[in-house]
């Protein structure tokens, strides 16, 4: 069955380009992003992994470890890594799982038979320090993902895990946020003593806390 938000992220032990990893131990106390791509040596995947490598310092700054996956074997990942460095200008700087036996793909429901019997779709799982699933995304093989958007969601997830706020449409780090409806005005006065702007009683905007 598909994983849903709030579900425990299944643990596994697997071979990667950076050696054997036991997933939960590897995550440690931070956040993780597990993402699959359909195949090595394919154009969209090549651009995606190069972009993820370019953004690695941004993930690190947010205490997020990223890990890729496809059903190709380790030797193929290693060979393809040279093409990624050569064509994208960024060498792989995170592990990529060699899931030839589809163990992890099955655990995370990354193979969608009506799209392809054989290859993983473009899945993204953001996993919190409590090892629970915080976000899922599924893209088809033909559409490369926007890793800047994934970073933006991480910013929202990390903020809303800490404060009783939600983030509005197209929110970017540093912009005003929304006080969650479950917080009464009385409680909001204690939580946000500098005040907020009431657009409607259910839509209260406040500067991003902790900035
Ligand atoms: C790609 O990464 O370019 C790709 C992979 C599988 C199917 C279509 C495109």
XYZ file of C-alpha atoms and ligand atoms in Angstrom:
220
model
C 0.000 0.000 0.000
C 1.156 3.536 -0.747
C 2.798 5.476 2.050
C 0.746 8.347 3.405
C 1.672 11.490 5.275
C 2.414 10.719 8.908
C 3.242 7.055 8.217
C 6.527 5.672 9.571
C 9.156 5.711 6.793
C 10.185 2.060 6.290
C 13.749 1.270 7.321
C 16.071 -0.768 5.083
C 19.688 -1.731 4.569
C 20.978 -1.267 1.045
C 24.029 -0.841 -1.205
C 24.702 2.687 -2.385
C 27.428 4.569 -4.231
C 28.735 5.519 -0.763
C 28.693 2.001 0.693
C 26.101 0.056 2.677
C 23.542 2.261 4.400
C 21.038 1.419 7.099
C 18.481 4.095 6.329
C 17.277 5.221 9.770
C 20.821 5.249 11.169
C 21.970 7.223 8.146
C 19.206 9.820 8.695
C 20.307 10.260 12.297
C 18.611 13.167 14.101
C 18.017 15.261 11.012
C 15.743 15.269 7.997
C 16.041 13.161 4.852
C 14.888 13.194 1.257
C 14.659 9.882 -0.578
C 14.022 10.322 -4.294
C 13.867 7.875 -7.175
C 14.604 8.310 -10.856
C 13.653 5.889 -13.648
C 17.026 4.961 -15.160
C 20.703 5.782 -15.312
C 22.061 7.239 -18.557
C 18.825 9.059 -19.394
C 18.655 12.777 -20.148
C 16.127 14.127 -17.623
C 17.619 12.058 -14.789
C 21.084 13.322 -15.651
C 19.942 16.945 -15.273
C 18.072 16.174 -12.035
C 21.006 14.515 -10.286
C 23.328 17.321 -11.373
C 20.917 19.880 -9.927
C 20.527 17.946 -6.668
C 24.349 17.893 -6.387
C 24.520 21.652 -7.050
C 21.965 22.297 -4.291
C 23.581 19.920 -1.789
C 24.993 22.806 0.354
C 21.434 24.185 0.677
C 20.155 20.809 1.890
C 23.069 20.529 4.308
C 22.321 24.015 5.686
C 18.816 22.777 6.539
C 20.146 19.558 8.158
C 18.667 17.454 5.349
C 20.456 14.422 3.878
C 19.490 13.483 0.351
C 19.656 10.042 -1.233
C 18.757 8.989 -4.788
C 17.578 5.607 -6.064
C 17.060 3.640 -9.225
C 16.873 -0.064 -10.007
C 20.185 0.093 -11.895
C 23.206 -1.681 -10.370
C 26.070 0.013 -8.558
C 28.512 -0.247 -11.493
C 26.053 1.596 -13.700
C 25.559 4.387 -11.102
C 29.344 4.809 -10.834
C 29.846 4.987 -14.585
C 26.926 7.393 -15.033
C 28.292 9.616 -12.252
C 31.154 10.542 -14.579
C 28.662 11.749 -17.205
C 26.774 13.763 -14.584
C 29.977 15.526 -13.529
C 31.045 16.080 -17.117
C 27.720 17.366 -18.478
C 26.197 19.133 -15.443
C 29.358 20.533 -13.885
C 28.535 19.021 -10.492
C 29.838 15.688 -9.256
C 27.510 13.457 -7.235
C 27.944 14.386 -3.578
C 25.204 12.235 -2.068
C 24.567 8.477 -2.154
C 22.509 6.788 -4.849
C 20.864 3.476 -3.981
C 21.363 0.511 -6.323
C 17.968 -1.130 -5.923
C 18.391 -3.908 -8.483
C 16.222 -6.293 -6.428
C 13.560 -3.524 -6.055
C 13.461 -3.956 -2.278
C 13.269 -0.246 -1.502
C 11.178 0.559 -4.586
C 8.560 -1.909 -3.365
C 8.673 -0.666 0.236
C 8.059 2.904 -0.970
C 5.722 1.990 -3.863
C 7.986 3.664 -6.412
C 7.061 1.360 -9.312
C 3.707 2.248 -10.829
C 2.906 -0.625 -13.230
C 0.531 1.397 -15.371
C 3.379 3.833 -16.041
C 6.182 1.221 -16.266
C 6.449 -2.351 -15.028
C 10.179 -2.122 -14.776
C 11.344 1.320 -13.703
C 10.695 3.617 -10.778
C 8.717 6.822 -11.280
C 10.089 10.123 -9.937
C 9.075 9.803 -6.279
C 10.111 12.181 -3.516
C 9.738 11.427 0.193
C 10.631 14.017 2.803
C 11.188 12.291 6.147
C 11.362 14.083 9.478
C 13.668 13.474 12.445
C 10.880 11.307 13.913
C 11.285 9.047 10.804
C 7.749 9.823 9.654
C 6.757 10.782 6.123
C 6.196 14.557 5.894
C 5.757 14.984 2.148
C 5.298 12.804 -0.916
C 5.542 13.847 -4.560
C 5.200 11.716 -7.683
C 6.289 12.930 -11.106
C 6.235 11.013 -14.380
C 9.444 10.001 -16.142
C 9.000 12.738 -18.738
C 8.948 15.649 -16.250
C 12.050 16.689 -14.353
C 11.441 17.913 -10.826
C 12.069 21.400 -9.450
C 14.554 20.911 -6.607
C 14.267 24.560 -5.607
C 10.590 23.879 -4.893
C 11.599 20.875 -2.793
C 13.865 23.160 -0.743
C 10.985 25.617 -0.353
C 8.752 22.846 0.994
C 11.491 21.795 3.425
C 11.606 25.395 4.699
C 7.850 25.292 5.254
C 7.924 21.849 6.904
C 10.713 22.844 9.269
C 9.026 26.124 10.197
C 5.575 24.652 10.725
C 7.041 21.808 12.808
C 8.364 24.423 15.238
C 5.701 27.148 15.321
C 1.896 27.150 15.150
C 1.871 28.612 11.673
C 1.155 27.541 8.104
C 2.645 28.971 4.924
C 0.516 30.588 2.210
C 0.549 30.079 -1.532
C 3.957 30.572 -3.145
C 5.481 31.419 0.247
C 9.236 31.908 0.344
C 11.477 31.837 3.401
C 11.308 35.216 5.172
C 7.793 36.149 4.041
C 4.740 36.486 6.287
C 3.026 33.292 7.432
C -0.455 32.341 8.642
C -1.433 31.680 12.247
C -3.125 28.264 12.210
C -6.898 28.425 12.745
C -6.672 26.120 15.804
C -4.922 28.938 17.718
C -7.433 31.318 19.346
C -6.801 35.071 19.353
C -6.144 34.823 23.118
C -3.446 32.192 22.578
C -2.101 34.053 19.531
C -1.491 37.114 21.729
C 0.852 35.005 23.872
C 2.547 33.297 20.931
C 2.880 36.410 18.759
C 3.069 39.333 21.230
C 4.072 41.796 18.505
C 0.645 41.264 16.904
C -0.628 40.178 13.525
C -2.793 41.410 10.663
C -6.342 40.055 10.518
C -7.503 39.850 6.896
C -10.455 37.643 7.916
C -10.924 36.039 11.340
C -9.574 32.792 9.802
C -6.770 34.489 7.875
C -4.250 36.088 10.242
C -0.845 37.044 8.891
C 2.227 37.347 11.060
C 5.909 37.922 10.278
C 7.804 34.647 10.003
C 8.762 33.666 13.562
C 12.373 32.912 14.474
C 13.777 34.917 11.577
C 14.875 10.658 -18.676
O 15.420 10.710 -17.584
O 15.164 11.422 -19.578
C 13.792 9.665 -18.935
C 13.796 8.445 -18.276
C 12.806 7.521 -18.565
C 11.821 7.818 -19.482
C 11.816 9.062 -20.117
C 12.801 9.978 -19.845
